[in-house]
Coordinates of C-alpha atoms and ligand atoms in Angstrom, one line a residue:
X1489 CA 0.0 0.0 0.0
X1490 CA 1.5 3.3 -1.4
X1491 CA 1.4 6.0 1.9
X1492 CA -0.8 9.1 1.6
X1493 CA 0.7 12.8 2.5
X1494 CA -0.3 13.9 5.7
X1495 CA -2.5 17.0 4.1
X1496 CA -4.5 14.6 2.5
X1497 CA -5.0 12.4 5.6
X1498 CA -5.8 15.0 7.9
X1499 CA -8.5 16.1 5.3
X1500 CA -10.3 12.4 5.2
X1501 CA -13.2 11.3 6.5
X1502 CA -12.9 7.7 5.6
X1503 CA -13.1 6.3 9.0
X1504 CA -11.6 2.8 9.1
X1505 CA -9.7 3.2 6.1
X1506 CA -6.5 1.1 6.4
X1507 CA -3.6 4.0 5.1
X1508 CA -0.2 4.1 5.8
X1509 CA 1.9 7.4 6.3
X1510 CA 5.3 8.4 6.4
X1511 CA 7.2 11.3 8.2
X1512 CA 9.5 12.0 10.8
X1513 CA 8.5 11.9 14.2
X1514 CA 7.9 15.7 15.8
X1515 CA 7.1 13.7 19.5
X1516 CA 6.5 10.6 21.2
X1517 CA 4.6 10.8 24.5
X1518 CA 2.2 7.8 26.3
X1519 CA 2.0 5.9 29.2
X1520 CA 2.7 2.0 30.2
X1521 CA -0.5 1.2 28.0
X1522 CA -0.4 3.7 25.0
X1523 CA 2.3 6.3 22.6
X1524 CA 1.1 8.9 20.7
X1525 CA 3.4 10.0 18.2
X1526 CA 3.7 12.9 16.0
X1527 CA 4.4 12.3 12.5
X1528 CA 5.1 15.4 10.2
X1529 CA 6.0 14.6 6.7
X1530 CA 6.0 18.7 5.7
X1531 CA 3.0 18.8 3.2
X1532 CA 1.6 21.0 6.0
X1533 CA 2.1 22.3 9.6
X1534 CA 0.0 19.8 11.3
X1535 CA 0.9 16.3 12.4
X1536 CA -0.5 13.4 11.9
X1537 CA -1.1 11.4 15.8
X1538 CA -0.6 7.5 15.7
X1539 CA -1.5 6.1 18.4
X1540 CA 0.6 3.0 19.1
X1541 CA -0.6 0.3 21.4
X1542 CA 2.2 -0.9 23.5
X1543 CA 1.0 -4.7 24.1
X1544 CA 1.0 -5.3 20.3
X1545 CA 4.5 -3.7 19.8
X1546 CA 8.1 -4.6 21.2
X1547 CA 10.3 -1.9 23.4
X1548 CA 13.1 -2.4 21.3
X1549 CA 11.0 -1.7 17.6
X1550 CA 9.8 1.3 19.7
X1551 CA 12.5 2.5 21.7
X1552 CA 14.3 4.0 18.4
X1553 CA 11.3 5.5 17.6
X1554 CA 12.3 9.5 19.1
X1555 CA 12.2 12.7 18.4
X1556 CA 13.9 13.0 14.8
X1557 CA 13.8 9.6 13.5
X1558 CA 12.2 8.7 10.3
X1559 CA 9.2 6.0 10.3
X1560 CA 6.7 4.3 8.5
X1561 CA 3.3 3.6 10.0
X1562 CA 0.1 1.4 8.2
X1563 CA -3.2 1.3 10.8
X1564 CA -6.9 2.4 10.7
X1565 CA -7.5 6.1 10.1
X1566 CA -9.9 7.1 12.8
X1567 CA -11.9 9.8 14.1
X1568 CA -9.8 11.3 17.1
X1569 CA -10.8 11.9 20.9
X1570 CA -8.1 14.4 21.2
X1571 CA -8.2 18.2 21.0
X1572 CA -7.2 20.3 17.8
X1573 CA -7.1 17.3 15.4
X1574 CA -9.6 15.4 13.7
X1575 CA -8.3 12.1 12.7
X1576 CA -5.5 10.1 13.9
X1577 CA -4.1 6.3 13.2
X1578 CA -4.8 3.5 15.1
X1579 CA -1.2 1.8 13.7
X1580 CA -1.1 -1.8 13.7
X1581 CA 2.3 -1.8 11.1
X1582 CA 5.8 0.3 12.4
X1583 CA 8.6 0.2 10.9
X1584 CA 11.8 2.6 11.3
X1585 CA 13.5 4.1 7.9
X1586 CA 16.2 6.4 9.8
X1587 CA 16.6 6.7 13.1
X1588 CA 17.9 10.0 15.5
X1589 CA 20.2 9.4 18.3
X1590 CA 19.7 11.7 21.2
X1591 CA 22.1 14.4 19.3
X1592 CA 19.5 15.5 17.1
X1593 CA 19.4 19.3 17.8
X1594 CA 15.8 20.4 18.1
X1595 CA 14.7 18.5 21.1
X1596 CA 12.5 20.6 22.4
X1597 CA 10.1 23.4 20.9
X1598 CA 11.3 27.3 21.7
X1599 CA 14.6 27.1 19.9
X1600 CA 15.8 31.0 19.0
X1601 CA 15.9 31.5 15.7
X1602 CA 19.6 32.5 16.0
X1603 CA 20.0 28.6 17.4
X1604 CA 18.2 27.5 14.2
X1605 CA 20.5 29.5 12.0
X1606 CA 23.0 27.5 13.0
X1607 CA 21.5 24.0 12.2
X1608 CA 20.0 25.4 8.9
X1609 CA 20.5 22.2 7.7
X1610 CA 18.1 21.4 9.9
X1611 CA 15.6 23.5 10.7
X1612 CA 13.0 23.3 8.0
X1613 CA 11.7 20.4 10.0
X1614 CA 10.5 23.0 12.8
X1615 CA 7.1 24.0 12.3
X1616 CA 8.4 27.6 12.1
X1617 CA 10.8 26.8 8.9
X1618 CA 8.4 24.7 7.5
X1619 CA 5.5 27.3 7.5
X1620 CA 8.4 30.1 5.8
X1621 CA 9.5 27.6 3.0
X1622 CA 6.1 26.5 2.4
X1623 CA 4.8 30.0 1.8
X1624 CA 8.2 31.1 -0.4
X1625 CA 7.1 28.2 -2.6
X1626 CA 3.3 29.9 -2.8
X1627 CA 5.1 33.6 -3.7
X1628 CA 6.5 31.9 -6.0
X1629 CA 4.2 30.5 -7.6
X1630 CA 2.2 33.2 -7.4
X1631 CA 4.1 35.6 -9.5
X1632 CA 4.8 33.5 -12.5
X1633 CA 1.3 32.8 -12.1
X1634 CA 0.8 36.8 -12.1
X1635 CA 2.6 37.5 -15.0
X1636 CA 2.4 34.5 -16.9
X1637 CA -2.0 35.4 -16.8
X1638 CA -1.3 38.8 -18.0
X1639 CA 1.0 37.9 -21.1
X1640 CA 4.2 38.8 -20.1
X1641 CA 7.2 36.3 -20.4
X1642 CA 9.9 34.8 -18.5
X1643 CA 13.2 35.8 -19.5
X1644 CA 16.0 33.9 -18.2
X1645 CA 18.8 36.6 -17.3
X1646 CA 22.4 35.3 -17.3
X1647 CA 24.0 35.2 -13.9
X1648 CA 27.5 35.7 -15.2
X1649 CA 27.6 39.4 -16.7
X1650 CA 30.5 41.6 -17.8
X1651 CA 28.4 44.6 -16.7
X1652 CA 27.7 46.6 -13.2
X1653 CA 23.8 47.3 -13.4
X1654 CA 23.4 49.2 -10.9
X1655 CA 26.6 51.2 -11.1
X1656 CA 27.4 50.6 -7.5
X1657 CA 30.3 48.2 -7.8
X1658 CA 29.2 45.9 -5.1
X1659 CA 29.8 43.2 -7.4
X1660 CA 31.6 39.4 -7.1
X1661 CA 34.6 38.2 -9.8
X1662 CA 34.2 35.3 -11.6
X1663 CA 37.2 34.2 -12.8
X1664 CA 39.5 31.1 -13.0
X1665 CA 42.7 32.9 -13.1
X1666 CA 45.1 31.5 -10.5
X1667 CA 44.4 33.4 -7.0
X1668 CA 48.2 33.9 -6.0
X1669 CA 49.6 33.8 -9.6
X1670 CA 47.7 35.6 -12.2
X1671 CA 48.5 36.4 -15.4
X1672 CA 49.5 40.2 -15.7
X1673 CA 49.8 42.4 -18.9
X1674 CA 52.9 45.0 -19.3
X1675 CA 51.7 47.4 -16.8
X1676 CA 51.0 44.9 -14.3
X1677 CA 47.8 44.8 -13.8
X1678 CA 45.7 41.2 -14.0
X1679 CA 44.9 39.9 -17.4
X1680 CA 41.6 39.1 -17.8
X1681 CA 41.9 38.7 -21.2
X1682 CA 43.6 35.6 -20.4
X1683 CA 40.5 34.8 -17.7
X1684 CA 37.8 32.1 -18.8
X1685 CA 35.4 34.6 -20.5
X1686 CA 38.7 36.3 -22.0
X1687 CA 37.2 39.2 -19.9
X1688 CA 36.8 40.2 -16.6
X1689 CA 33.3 38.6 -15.7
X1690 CA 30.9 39.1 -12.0
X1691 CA 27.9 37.7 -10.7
X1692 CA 25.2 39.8 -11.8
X1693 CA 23.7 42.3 -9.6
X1694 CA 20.2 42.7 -11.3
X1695 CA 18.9 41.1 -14.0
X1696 CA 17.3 44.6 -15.9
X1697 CA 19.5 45.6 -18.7
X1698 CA 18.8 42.3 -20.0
X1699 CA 15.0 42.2 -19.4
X1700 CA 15.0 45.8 -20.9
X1701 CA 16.4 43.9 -24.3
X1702 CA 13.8 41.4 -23.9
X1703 CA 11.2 43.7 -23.3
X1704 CA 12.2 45.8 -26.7
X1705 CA 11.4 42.4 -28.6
X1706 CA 8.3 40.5 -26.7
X1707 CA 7.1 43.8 -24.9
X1708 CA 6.1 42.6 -22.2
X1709 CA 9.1 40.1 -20.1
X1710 CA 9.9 39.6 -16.4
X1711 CA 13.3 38.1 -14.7
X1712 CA 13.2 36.0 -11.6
X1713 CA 16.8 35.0 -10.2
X1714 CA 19.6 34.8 -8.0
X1715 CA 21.2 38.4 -7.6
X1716 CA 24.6 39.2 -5.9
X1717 CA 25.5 42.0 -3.8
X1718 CA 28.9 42.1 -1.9
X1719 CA 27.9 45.1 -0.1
X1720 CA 29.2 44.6 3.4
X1721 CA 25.8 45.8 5.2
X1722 CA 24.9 43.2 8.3
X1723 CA 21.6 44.5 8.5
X1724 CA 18.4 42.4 9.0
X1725 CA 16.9 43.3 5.3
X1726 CA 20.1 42.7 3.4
X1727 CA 21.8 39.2 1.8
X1728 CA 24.6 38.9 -0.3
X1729 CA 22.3 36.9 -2.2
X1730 CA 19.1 37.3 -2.9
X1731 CA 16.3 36.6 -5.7
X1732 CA 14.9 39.2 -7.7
X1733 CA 11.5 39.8 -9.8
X1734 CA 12.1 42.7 -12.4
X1735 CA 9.5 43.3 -14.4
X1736 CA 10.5 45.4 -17.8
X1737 CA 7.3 46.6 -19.7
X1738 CA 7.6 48.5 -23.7
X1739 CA 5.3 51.8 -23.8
X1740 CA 5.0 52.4 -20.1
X1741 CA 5.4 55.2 -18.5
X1742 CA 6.4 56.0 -14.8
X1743 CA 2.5 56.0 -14.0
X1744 CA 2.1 52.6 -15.5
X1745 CA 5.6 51.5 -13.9
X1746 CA 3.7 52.4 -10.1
X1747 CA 0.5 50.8 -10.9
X1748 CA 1.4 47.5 -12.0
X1749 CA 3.7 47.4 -8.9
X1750 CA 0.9 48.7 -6.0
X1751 CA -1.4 45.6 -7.9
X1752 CA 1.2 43.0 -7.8
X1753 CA 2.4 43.4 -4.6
X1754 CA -1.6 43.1 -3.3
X1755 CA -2.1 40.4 -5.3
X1756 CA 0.6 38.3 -4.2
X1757 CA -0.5 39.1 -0.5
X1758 CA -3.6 38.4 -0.9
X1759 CA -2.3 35.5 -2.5
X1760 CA -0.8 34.2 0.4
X1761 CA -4.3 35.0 2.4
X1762 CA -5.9 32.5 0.3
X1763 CA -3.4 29.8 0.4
X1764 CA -1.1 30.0 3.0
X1765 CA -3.6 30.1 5.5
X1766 CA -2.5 27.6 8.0
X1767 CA 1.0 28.4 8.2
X1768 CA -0.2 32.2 8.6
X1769 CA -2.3 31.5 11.3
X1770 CA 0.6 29.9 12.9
X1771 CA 2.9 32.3 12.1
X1772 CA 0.7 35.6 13.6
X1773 CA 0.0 33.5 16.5
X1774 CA 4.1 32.8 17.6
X1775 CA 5.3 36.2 16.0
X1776 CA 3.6 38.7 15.0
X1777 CA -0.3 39.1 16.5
X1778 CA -1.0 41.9 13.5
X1779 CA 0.6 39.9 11.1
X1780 CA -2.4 38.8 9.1
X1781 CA -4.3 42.3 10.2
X1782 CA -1.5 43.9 8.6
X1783 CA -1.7 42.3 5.1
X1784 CA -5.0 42.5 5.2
X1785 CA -5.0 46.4 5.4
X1786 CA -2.5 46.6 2.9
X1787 CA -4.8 44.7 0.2
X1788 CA -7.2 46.9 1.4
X1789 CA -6.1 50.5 0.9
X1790 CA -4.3 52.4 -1.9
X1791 CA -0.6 53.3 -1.5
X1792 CA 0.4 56.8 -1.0
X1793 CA 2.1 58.7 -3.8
X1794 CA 4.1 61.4 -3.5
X1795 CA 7.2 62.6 -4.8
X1796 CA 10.8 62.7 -3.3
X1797 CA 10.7 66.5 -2.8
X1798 CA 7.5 66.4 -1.0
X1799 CA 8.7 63.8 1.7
X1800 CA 11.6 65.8 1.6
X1801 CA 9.5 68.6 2.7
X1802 CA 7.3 66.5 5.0
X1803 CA 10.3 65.5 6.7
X1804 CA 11.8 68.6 7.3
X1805 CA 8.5 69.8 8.7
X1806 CA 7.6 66.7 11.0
X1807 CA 9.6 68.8 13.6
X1808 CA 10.6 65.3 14.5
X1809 CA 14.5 64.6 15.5
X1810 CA 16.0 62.2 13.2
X1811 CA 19.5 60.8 13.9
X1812 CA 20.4 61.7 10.5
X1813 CA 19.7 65.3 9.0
X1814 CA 17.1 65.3 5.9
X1815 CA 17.9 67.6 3.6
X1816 CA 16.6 67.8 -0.8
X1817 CA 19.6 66.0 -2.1
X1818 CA 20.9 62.9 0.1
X1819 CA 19.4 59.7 0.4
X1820 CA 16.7 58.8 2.8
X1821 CA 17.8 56.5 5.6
X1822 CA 15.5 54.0 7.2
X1823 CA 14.0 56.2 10.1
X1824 CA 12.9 58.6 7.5
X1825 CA 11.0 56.1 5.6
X1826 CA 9.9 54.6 8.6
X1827 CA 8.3 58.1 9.6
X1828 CA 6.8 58.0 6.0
X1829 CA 5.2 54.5 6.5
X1830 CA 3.9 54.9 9.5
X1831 CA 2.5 59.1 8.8
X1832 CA 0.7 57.8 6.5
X1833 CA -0.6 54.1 7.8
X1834 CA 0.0 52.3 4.4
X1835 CA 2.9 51.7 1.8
X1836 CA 4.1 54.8 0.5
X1837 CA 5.3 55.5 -3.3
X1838 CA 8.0 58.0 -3.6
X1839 CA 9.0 59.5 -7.1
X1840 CA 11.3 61.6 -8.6
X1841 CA 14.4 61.3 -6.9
X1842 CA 17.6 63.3 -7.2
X1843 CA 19.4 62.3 -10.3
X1844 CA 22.8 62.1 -8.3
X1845 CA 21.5 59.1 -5.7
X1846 CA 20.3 57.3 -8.6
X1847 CA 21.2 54.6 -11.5
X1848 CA 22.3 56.1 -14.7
X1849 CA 19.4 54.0 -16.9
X1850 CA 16.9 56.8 -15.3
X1851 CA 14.4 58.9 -17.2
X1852 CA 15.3 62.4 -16.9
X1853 CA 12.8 64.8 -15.7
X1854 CA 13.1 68.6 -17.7
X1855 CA 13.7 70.0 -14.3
X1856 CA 17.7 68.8 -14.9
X1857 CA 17.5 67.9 -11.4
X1858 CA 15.2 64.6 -10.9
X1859 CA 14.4 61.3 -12.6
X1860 CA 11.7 58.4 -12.9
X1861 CA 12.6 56.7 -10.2
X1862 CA 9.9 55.0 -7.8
X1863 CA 10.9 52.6 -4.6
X1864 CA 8.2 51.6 -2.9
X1865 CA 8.6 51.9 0.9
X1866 CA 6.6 49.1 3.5
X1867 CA 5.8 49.1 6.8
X1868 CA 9.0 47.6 9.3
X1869 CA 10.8 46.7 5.4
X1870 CA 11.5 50.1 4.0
X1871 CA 12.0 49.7 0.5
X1872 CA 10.6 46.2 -1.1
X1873 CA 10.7 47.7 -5.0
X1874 CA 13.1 50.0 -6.9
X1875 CA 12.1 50.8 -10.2
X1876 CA 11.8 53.7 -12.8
X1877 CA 10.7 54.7 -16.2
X1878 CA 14.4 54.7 -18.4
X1879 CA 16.0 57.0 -20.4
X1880 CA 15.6 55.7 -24.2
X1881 CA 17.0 58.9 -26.0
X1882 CA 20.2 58.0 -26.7
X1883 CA 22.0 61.4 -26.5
X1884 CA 20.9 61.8 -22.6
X1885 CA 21.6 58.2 -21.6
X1886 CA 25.3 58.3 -23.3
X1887 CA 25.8 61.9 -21.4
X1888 CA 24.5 60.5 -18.1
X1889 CA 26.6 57.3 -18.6
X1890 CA 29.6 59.4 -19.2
X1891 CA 29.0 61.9 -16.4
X1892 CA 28.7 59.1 -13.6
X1893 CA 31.6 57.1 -15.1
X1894 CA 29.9 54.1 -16.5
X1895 CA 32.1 52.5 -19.1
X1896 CA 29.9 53.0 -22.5
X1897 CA 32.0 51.1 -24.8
X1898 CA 31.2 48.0 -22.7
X1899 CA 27.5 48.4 -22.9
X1900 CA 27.4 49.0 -26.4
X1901 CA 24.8 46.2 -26.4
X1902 CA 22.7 48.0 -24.3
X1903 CA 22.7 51.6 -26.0
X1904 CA 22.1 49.4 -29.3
X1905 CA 18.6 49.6 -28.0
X1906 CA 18.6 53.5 -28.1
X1907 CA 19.9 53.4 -31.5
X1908 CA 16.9 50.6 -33.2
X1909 CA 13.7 51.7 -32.4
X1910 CA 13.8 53.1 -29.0
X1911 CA 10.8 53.7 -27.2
X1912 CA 9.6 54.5 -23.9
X1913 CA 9.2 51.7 -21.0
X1914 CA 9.6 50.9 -17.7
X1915 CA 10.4 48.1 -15.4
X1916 CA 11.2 47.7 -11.6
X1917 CA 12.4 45.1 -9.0
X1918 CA 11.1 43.4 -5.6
X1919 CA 13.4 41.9 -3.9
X1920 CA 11.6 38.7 -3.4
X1921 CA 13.1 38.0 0.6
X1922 CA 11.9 41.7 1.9
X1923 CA 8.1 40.7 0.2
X1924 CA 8.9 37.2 2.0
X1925 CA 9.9 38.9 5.2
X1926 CA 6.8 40.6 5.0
X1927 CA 3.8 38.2 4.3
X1928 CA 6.0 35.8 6.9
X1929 CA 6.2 39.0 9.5
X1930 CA 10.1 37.7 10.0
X1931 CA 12.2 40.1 11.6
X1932 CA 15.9 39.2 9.5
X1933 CA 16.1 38.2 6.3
X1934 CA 18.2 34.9 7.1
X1935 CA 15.0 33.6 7.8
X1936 CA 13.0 33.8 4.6
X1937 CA 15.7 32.1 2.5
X1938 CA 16.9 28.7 3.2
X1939 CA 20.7 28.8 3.3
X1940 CA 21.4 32.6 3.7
X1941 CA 24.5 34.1 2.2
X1942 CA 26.0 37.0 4.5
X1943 CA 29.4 38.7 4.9
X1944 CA 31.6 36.2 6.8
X1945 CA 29.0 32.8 6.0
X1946 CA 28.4 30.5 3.5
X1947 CA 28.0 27.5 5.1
X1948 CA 25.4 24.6 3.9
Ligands
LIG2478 O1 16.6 49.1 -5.8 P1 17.5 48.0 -6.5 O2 18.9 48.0 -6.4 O3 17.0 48.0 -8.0 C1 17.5 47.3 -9.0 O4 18.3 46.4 -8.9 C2 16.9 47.6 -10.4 N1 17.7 47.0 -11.4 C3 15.5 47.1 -10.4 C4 14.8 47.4 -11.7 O5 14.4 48.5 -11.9 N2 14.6 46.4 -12.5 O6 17.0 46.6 -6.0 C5 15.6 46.2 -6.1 C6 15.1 45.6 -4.8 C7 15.1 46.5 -3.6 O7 14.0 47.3 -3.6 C8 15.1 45.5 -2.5 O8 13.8 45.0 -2.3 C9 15.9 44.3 -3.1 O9 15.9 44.5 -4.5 N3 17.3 44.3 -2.6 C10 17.8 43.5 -1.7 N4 17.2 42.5 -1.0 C11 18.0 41.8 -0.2 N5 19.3 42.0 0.0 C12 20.0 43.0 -0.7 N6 21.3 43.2 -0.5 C13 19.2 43.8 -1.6 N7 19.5 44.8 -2.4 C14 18.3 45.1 -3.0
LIG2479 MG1 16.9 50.7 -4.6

């Protein structure tokens, strides 16, 4: 007899059904008569109870039989007596497929999740970890199922690039050149020309210059990958790597650019509402008591949309004390947005940033001064999206490239689109662990990805 996932055998009513299950076992408590064990095989939060009766089984088949270990269990699926579950197994076949000596680390329930960090190898059999990875799967999901019902297509990005996207030189070398030893032309510097790619090659930072070529051809393209980032910032929102959504859209405009984002991001939480309701629920009841309150008013009301000068402005009137000094011009740090967020009790969409604190791929605004951008800021996150309309006249992007030092003869490709019918568009990027920190209401982003990459760890 083939076994039958847990989800579906909590779900039965066939009383008296013979099944079988497997899973590893989450507890194992009883008396001299009775054991009632726990199985969870991960198709959902909830274990399955069997309940094993000791005069038809041996100590020694169910001594082994602890917290950890892997089994295989046939018996009557019956209506249960106990509290919070509906059916349990009345097991009359046991077997054990891997057992767990008493080293196994999660013991007990109420591990830190700085403790589970450490046995990441480990801990997506907590309920916790299980609940997170199960609803990453659902985002997911969810947006290829987004875009895929509104006719846009996936374009695969490369991961190996010759080119800094972002301009911010955060970036990782790929390269095969001996470490110690490399090749070195006349003036000493390394050869990359010798390198694998015959170039010096990185780990891409974003995905966009490539979706923007897709999106010149099929109109209408998204990228969902692995990103890099070597930027050295041990914060709780940041990873060294991280997955990225970037939509890229032909004959959209700024407006466009802020709309499809505010619809997206509500869909996929309401998304989640819909399916992840279980592992929510369990979720807002050990974290975060708003946590389902929370995405529920964000579904429910529009975002705010202002521009960059007006917050600067806001700001500067709030006659709040920030730590750091707001003024038109620098960058706003995360109390600021914070103040934003939480001034105006929903997401907030800023536009129209200073030129000189943004990308060089920016539409420019007549003032001289600003360009297209949009991030969108969320409560606790900050910002979850960058994005902006781009610059398709040629003359402006080749001037911008040149004044912020962006070597042009390498993105020849990418001005090519400037040159062969040009036209204007628009495209952004979520940064798919900050959405996953917030429909999970995690508090660091080493928790929303299953093997986290940071400054100073790699391991698993
Ligand atoms: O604002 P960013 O840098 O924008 C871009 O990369 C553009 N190329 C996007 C586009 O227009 N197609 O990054 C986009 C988002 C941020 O808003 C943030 O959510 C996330 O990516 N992000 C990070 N997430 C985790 N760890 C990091 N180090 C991140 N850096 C950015
Ligand atoms: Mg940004």
């Amino acid at each position: 007899m083939r076994h039958t996932r847990v989800n579906e055998l909590l779900k039965s009513t066939e009383y008296g059904k013979e099944v079988a299950v497997k899973g590893w076992v989450r507890t194992k408590r009883g008396n001299k008569q009775v054991a009632f064990v726990a199985v969870n095989d991960g198709s959902i939060i909830h274990s399955i109870q069997l309940v094993v009766d000791l005069s038809k089984f041996s100590e020694e088949l169910l001594k082994p039989i602890t917290t950890g270990s892997c089994i295989h269990a046939k018996g009557l699926l019956v209506q249960s007596q106990g509290q919070g579950q509906t059916v349990e197994i009345q097991v009359n076949h046991l077997e054990l497929l891997g057992g767990a000596d008493e080293t196994f680390p999660l013991q007990k329930k109420g591990h830190t999740l700085e403790f589970l960090r450490e046995v990441a190898h480990l801990r997506p059999r907590t309920n916790t970890f299980g609940a997170i990875f199960r609803m990453r799967h659902h985002m997911a999901f969810a947006i290829h199922k987004y875009y895929n019902d509104r006719g846009f297509y996936y374009l695969h990005s490369p991961i190996v690039t010759g080119s800094d996207a972002e301009g911010a030189g955060e970036m990782f070398r790929v390269t095969t050149l001996d470490a110690v030893n490399p090749p070195r032309t006349e003036d000493g510097a390394v050869d990359y020309a010798q390198d694998f790619f015959g170039k010096a090659t990185n780990l891409t930072v974003s995905g966009q210059l490539e979706g923007e070529l897709g999106a010149m051809a099929l109109g209408l393209v998204y990228t969902f990958g692995p990103t890099f980032r070597a930027e050295n910032s041990n914060t709780p929102r940041h990873l060294a790597e991280f997955w990225m959504i970037e939509p890229e859209m032909a004959f959209y405009d700024l407006q466009d650019n802020m709309d499809l984002a505010e619809d997206f991001l509500k869909y996929l939480i309401q998304y989640a509402l819909d399916n992840c309701k279980d592992d929510l629920e369990f979720l807002n009841q050990m974290y975060d008591k708003e946590l389902i309150a929370r995405l529920q008013s964000v579904v429910a009301n529009p975002f705010e949309r202002l521009t960059y000068t007006n917050a600067v402005d806001l700001l500067m009137n709030s006659g709040k004390k920030f730590e750091f000094k707001v003024e038109w011009g620098t960058d706003l740090q995360k109390e600021h947005e914070n103040y934003l967020v939480e001034h105006f009790k929903r997401p907030v969409i800023l536009t129209d940033y200073p030129k000189h604190i943004k990308a060089f791929y920016m539409k420019q605004n007549d003032d001289g001064k600003t360009v297209r951008a949009m991030d969108i800021l969320f409560p606790w996150i900050g910002e979850i999206i960058g994005g902006s309309q781009r610059e398709e006249n040629y003359d402006k992007l080749v001037t911008r490239m040149r004044e912020m030092h962006i070597p042009e003869k390498e993105m020849w490709w990418y001005l090519d689109t400037r040159k062969f019918g040009a036209c204007e568009h628009a495209g952004f990027g979520l940064g798919f662990e900050r959405l996953m920190l917030f429909v999970t209401g995690m508090t660091n982003i080493r928790d929303v990805i299953p093997f986290p990459r940071t400054a100073k760890n790699a391991e698993f």
